[in-house]
Amino acid sequence: MAMPATQFSTKERILGAAEELFAQQGFSGTSLRQVTTRADVNIAAVNYHFGSKENLVNEVFRRRMDDMSTQRLSMLRKAQDERPDELEPVLAAFVEPALALARDRNGGGAFIRVIARAYAEKNDGLRAFLSERYGHVQRDFARALAACLPDLSKEELYWRLDFLAGALTYAMADFGLIKRPHGTNEQVHRRRAAQELIRFAAAGFKA
């Protein structure tokens, strides 16, 4: 059954407000009262849609990461069908949807800072949620990478995949020394970032 427009609007306002505040203040530093004030709703609306602050945190991630994970797996399947055992297309499937999310002007930048908060803050509940909901994505990529790199041990593979995830998060946050050149639009700059990261990661995985 379709959700009424007013309910959808209220839920999206709460998620948007929570995302902005989590990006600015972190998870522990943000209260539900601050979220309701930012979203211009009452606490009952948060309880109705999410039930708890922990569930609200999880839904902020799910709202963005479900689509990104679907895109990643779709690109991975295409790479495996069209260019089996080639490393770069697998890496592109992992990197490009994430950088596209960072380009999203509808809150993408705030969500990248939320991801950084997740790395910085110890939140066992969130980590368990992310592992349970998205762990299969990492496992699918690990299997695809293992097929491309049969001489790598499982331990080496996971080390390198972890390093790739860290480098990708850094690239998404755009903290680097390489700034967008004058006269180059954001889309072209991000495409170049993806190309360079894929080349760098491929060399690292093959080392």
Short mmCIF file of C-alpha atoms in Angstrom, two decimals:
data_model
loop_
_atom_site.label_atom_id
_atom_site.label_comp_id
_atom_site.label_asym_id
_atom_site.label_seq_id
_atom_site.Cartn_x
_atom_site.Cartn_y
_atom_site.Cartn_z
CA MET A 1 0.00 0.00 0.00
CA ALA A 2 1.37 3.43 -0.93
CA MET A 3 2.37 5.74 1.89
CA PRO A 4 0.31 8.95 2.10
CA ALA A 5 2.19 12.01 0.87
CA THR A 6 2.03 13.71 4.26
CA GLN A 7 3.59 10.67 5.97
CA PHE A 8 6.30 10.47 3.31
CA SER A 9 7.02 14.17 3.70
CA THR A 10 7.26 13.93 7.49
CA LYS A 11 9.53 10.87 7.39
CA GLU A 12 11.82 12.46 4.79
CA ARG A 13 12.03 15.69 6.80
CA ILE A 14 13.06 13.74 9.88
CA LEU A 15 15.68 11.77 7.94
CA GLY A 16 17.06 14.91 6.31
CA ALA A 17 17.28 16.75 9.61
CA ALA A 18 18.91 13.77 11.33
CA GLU A 19 21.45 13.40 8.53
CA GLU A 20 22.46 17.07 8.74
CA LEU A 21 22.77 16.99 12.53
CA PHE A 22 24.66 13.68 12.61
CA ALA A 23 27.08 15.14 10.05
CA GLN A 24 27.62 18.25 12.18
CA GLN A 25 27.54 16.84 15.71
CA GLY A 26 27.91 13.09 15.51
CA PHE A 27 25.48 10.45 16.71
CA SER A 28 26.04 10.73 20.45
CA GLY A 29 26.11 14.53 20.25
CA THR A 30 22.68 14.78 18.60
CA SER A 31 19.47 14.46 20.60
CA LEU A 32 16.07 13.50 19.27
CA ARG A 33 14.83 16.88 20.49
CA GLN A 34 17.30 18.61 18.18
CA VAL A 35 16.12 16.44 15.28
CA THR A 36 12.47 17.23 15.89
CA THR A 37 13.23 20.95 16.14
CA ARG A 38 15.18 20.91 12.86
CA ALA A 39 12.49 18.85 11.11
CA ASP A 40 9.65 20.89 12.65
CA VAL A 41 7.84 17.80 13.95
CA ASN A 42 6.98 16.50 17.39
CA ILE A 43 8.68 13.61 19.17
CA ALA A 44 5.66 11.38 18.54
CA ALA A 45 6.38 11.54 14.80
CA VAL A 46 9.91 10.22 15.36
CA ASN A 47 8.61 7.44 17.57
CA TYR A 48 5.92 6.56 15.02
CA HIS A 49 8.24 6.33 12.04
CA PHE A 50 11.40 5.01 13.68
CA GLY A 51 10.69 3.85 17.23
CA SER A 52 14.09 4.79 18.61
CA LYS A 53 17.17 6.89 17.95
CA GLU A 54 19.11 3.75 17.03
CA ASN A 55 16.59 2.89 14.32
CA LEU A 56 16.70 6.48 13.08
CA VAL A 57 20.49 6.25 12.70
CA ASN A 58 20.11 2.97 10.81
CA GLU A 59 17.47 4.43 8.49
CA VAL A 60 19.70 7.41 7.64
CA PHE A 61 22.22 4.90 6.31
CA ARG A 62 19.66 2.63 4.66
CA ARG A 63 18.10 5.51 2.73
CA ARG A 64 21.38 6.15 0.89
CA MET A 65 23.14 2.82 0.94
CA ASP A 66 20.36 0.59 -0.38
CA ASP A 67 20.47 2.33 -3.76
CA MET A 68 24.26 2.48 -3.81
CA SER A 69 24.52 -1.23 -3.02
CA THR A 70 22.02 -2.09 -5.75
CA GLN A 71 24.02 -0.05 -8.27
CA ARG A 72 27.28 -1.66 -7.18
CA LEU A 73 25.94 -5.19 -7.55
CA SER A 74 24.32 -4.42 -10.90
CA MET A 75 27.63 -3.08 -12.25
CA LEU A 76 29.47 -6.06 -10.76
CA ARG A 77 27.19 -8.57 -12.48
CA LYS A 78 27.62 -6.73 -15.79
CA ALA A 79 31.40 -6.72 -15.37
CA GLN A 80 31.44 -10.44 -14.62
CA ASP A 81 29.23 -11.21 -17.63
CA GLU A 82 31.01 -9.00 -20.15
CA ARG A 83 34.63 -8.94 -18.91
CA PRO A 84 35.13 -11.97 -16.65
CA ASP A 85 38.26 -12.05 -14.51
CA GLU A 86 39.24 -8.46 -15.41
CA LEU A 87 40.15 -6.49 -12.30
CA GLU A 88 39.45 -2.88 -13.31
CA PRO A 89 35.72 -3.34 -14.12
CA VAL A 90 35.21 -4.95 -10.70
CA LEU A 91 36.95 -2.03 -9.02
CA ALA A 92 34.88 0.42 -11.09
CA ALA A 93 31.70 -1.26 -9.87
CA PHE A 94 32.83 -0.67 -6.28
CA VAL A 95 34.12 2.89 -6.74
CA GLU A 96 31.85 4.67 -9.20
CA PRO A 97 28.45 4.34 -7.43
CA ALA A 98 30.03 5.63 -4.21
CA LEU A 99 31.52 8.69 -5.91
CA ALA A 100 28.16 9.29 -7.62
CA LEU A 101 26.56 9.35 -4.17
CA ALA A 102 29.10 11.94 -3.07
CA ARG A 103 28.06 14.09 -6.07
CA ASP A 104 24.39 13.95 -5.11
CA ARG A 105 23.40 17.53 -4.37
CA ASN A 106 20.38 16.38 -2.38
CA GLY A 107 22.32 15.79 0.82
CA GLY A 108 25.11 13.62 -0.56
CA GLY A 109 27.83 15.76 0.99
CA ALA A 110 26.22 15.59 4.42
CA PHE A 111 25.94 11.81 4.19
CA ILE A 112 29.65 11.50 3.42
CA ARG A 113 30.36 13.32 6.68
CA VAL A 114 27.96 10.94 8.42
CA ILE A 115 30.04 8.03 7.08
CA ALA A 116 33.16 9.71 8.46
CA ARG A 117 31.41 9.97 11.84
CA ALA A 118 30.65 6.25 11.68
CA TYR A 119 34.38 5.55 11.28
CA ALA A 120 35.32 7.95 14.08
CA GLU A 121 32.69 7.03 16.68
CA LYS A 122 32.43 3.63 18.30
CA ASN A 123 28.84 2.58 17.64
CA ASP A 124 28.52 -1.18 17.91
CA GLY A 125 24.82 -1.19 17.06
CA LEU A 126 25.39 0.70 13.81
CA ARG A 127 28.32 -1.48 12.83
CA ALA A 128 26.23 -4.60 13.45
CA PHE A 129 23.39 -3.17 11.33
CA LEU A 130 25.73 -2.28 8.46
CA SER A 131 27.41 -5.69 8.59
CA GLU A 132 24.08 -7.53 8.61
CA ARG A 133 22.47 -5.47 5.84
CA TYR A 134 25.45 -4.84 3.53
CA GLY A 135 27.98 -7.50 4.41
CA HIS A 136 26.84 -9.58 1.43
CA VAL A 137 27.93 -6.75 -0.90
CA GLN A 138 31.49 -6.85 0.39
CA ARG A 139 31.51 -10.65 0.20
CA ASP A 140 30.36 -10.57 -3.44
CA PHE A 141 33.14 -8.14 -4.29
CA ALA A 142 35.67 -10.19 -2.37
CA ARG A 143 34.72 -13.28 -4.39
CA ALA A 144 34.92 -11.33 -7.66
CA LEU A 145 38.32 -9.92 -6.74
CA ALA A 146 39.55 -13.35 -5.69
CA ALA A 147 38.62 -14.68 -9.14
CA CYS A 148 40.73 -11.93 -10.72
CA LEU A 149 43.62 -12.46 -8.30
CA PRO A 150 43.87 -16.19 -7.60
CA ASP A 151 47.39 -15.91 -6.15
CA LEU A 152 46.31 -13.59 -3.32
CA SER A 153 45.53 -15.18 0.02
CA LYS A 154 42.16 -14.43 1.60
CA GLU A 155 43.87 -12.39 4.31
CA GLU A 156 45.78 -10.28 1.76
CA LEU A 157 42.62 -9.77 -0.26
CA TYR A 158 40.64 -8.46 2.71
CA TRP A 159 43.49 -6.18 3.79
CA ARG A 160 43.55 -4.62 0.33
CA LEU A 161 39.77 -4.37 0.10
CA ASP A 162 39.77 -2.60 3.46
CA PHE A 163 42.42 -0.16 2.24
CA LEU A 164 40.36 0.49 -0.89
CA ALA A 165 37.30 1.27 1.23
CA GLY A 166 39.35 3.76 3.26
CA ALA A 167 40.80 5.45 0.17
CA LEU A 168 37.32 5.62 -1.38
CA THR A 169 35.85 7.26 1.72
CA TYR A 170 38.65 9.83 1.62
CA ALA A 171 38.00 10.50 -2.07
CA MET A 172 34.25 10.81 -1.43
CA ALA A 173 34.90 13.40 1.26
CA ASP A 174 37.10 15.39 -1.16
CA PHE A 175 39.69 16.15 1.54
CA GLY A 176 42.61 15.61 -0.84
CA LEU A 177 45.28 17.92 -2.15
CA ILE A 178 44.01 17.60 -5.73
CA LYS A 179 41.41 20.33 -6.12
CA ARG A 180 39.05 20.72 -9.04
CA PRO A 181 40.92 22.67 -11.74
CA HIS A 182 39.52 25.99 -12.85
CA GLY A 183 37.18 25.48 -15.80
CA THR A 184 36.54 21.80 -14.99
CA ASN A 185 33.03 20.95 -13.86
CA GLU A 186 32.31 18.73 -10.87
CA GLN A 187 31.19 15.75 -12.92
CA VAL A 188 34.40 15.67 -14.97
CA HIS A 189 36.50 16.12 -11.81
CA ARG A 190 34.76 13.23 -10.06
CA ARG A 191 35.14 11.03 -13.14
CA ARG A 192 38.87 11.73 -13.11
CA ALA A 193 38.97 10.93 -9.40
CA ALA A 194 37.29 7.59 -10.08
CA GLN A 195 39.72 6.76 -12.89
CA GLU A 196 42.77 7.60 -10.79
CA LEU A 197 41.50 5.68 -7.77
CA ILE A 198 40.73 2.61 -9.90
CA ARG A 199 44.23 2.69 -11.43
CA PHE A 200 45.80 3.13 -7.98
CA ALA A 201 43.72 0.32 -6.47
CA ALA A 202 44.42 -2.03 -9.37
CA ALA A 203 48.16 -1.58 -8.88
CA GLY A 204 47.76 -2.19 -5.16
CA PHE A 205 45.72 -5.35 -5.62
CA LYS A 206 48.18 -6.71 -8.18
CA ALA A 207 51.28 -5.95 -6.07
#
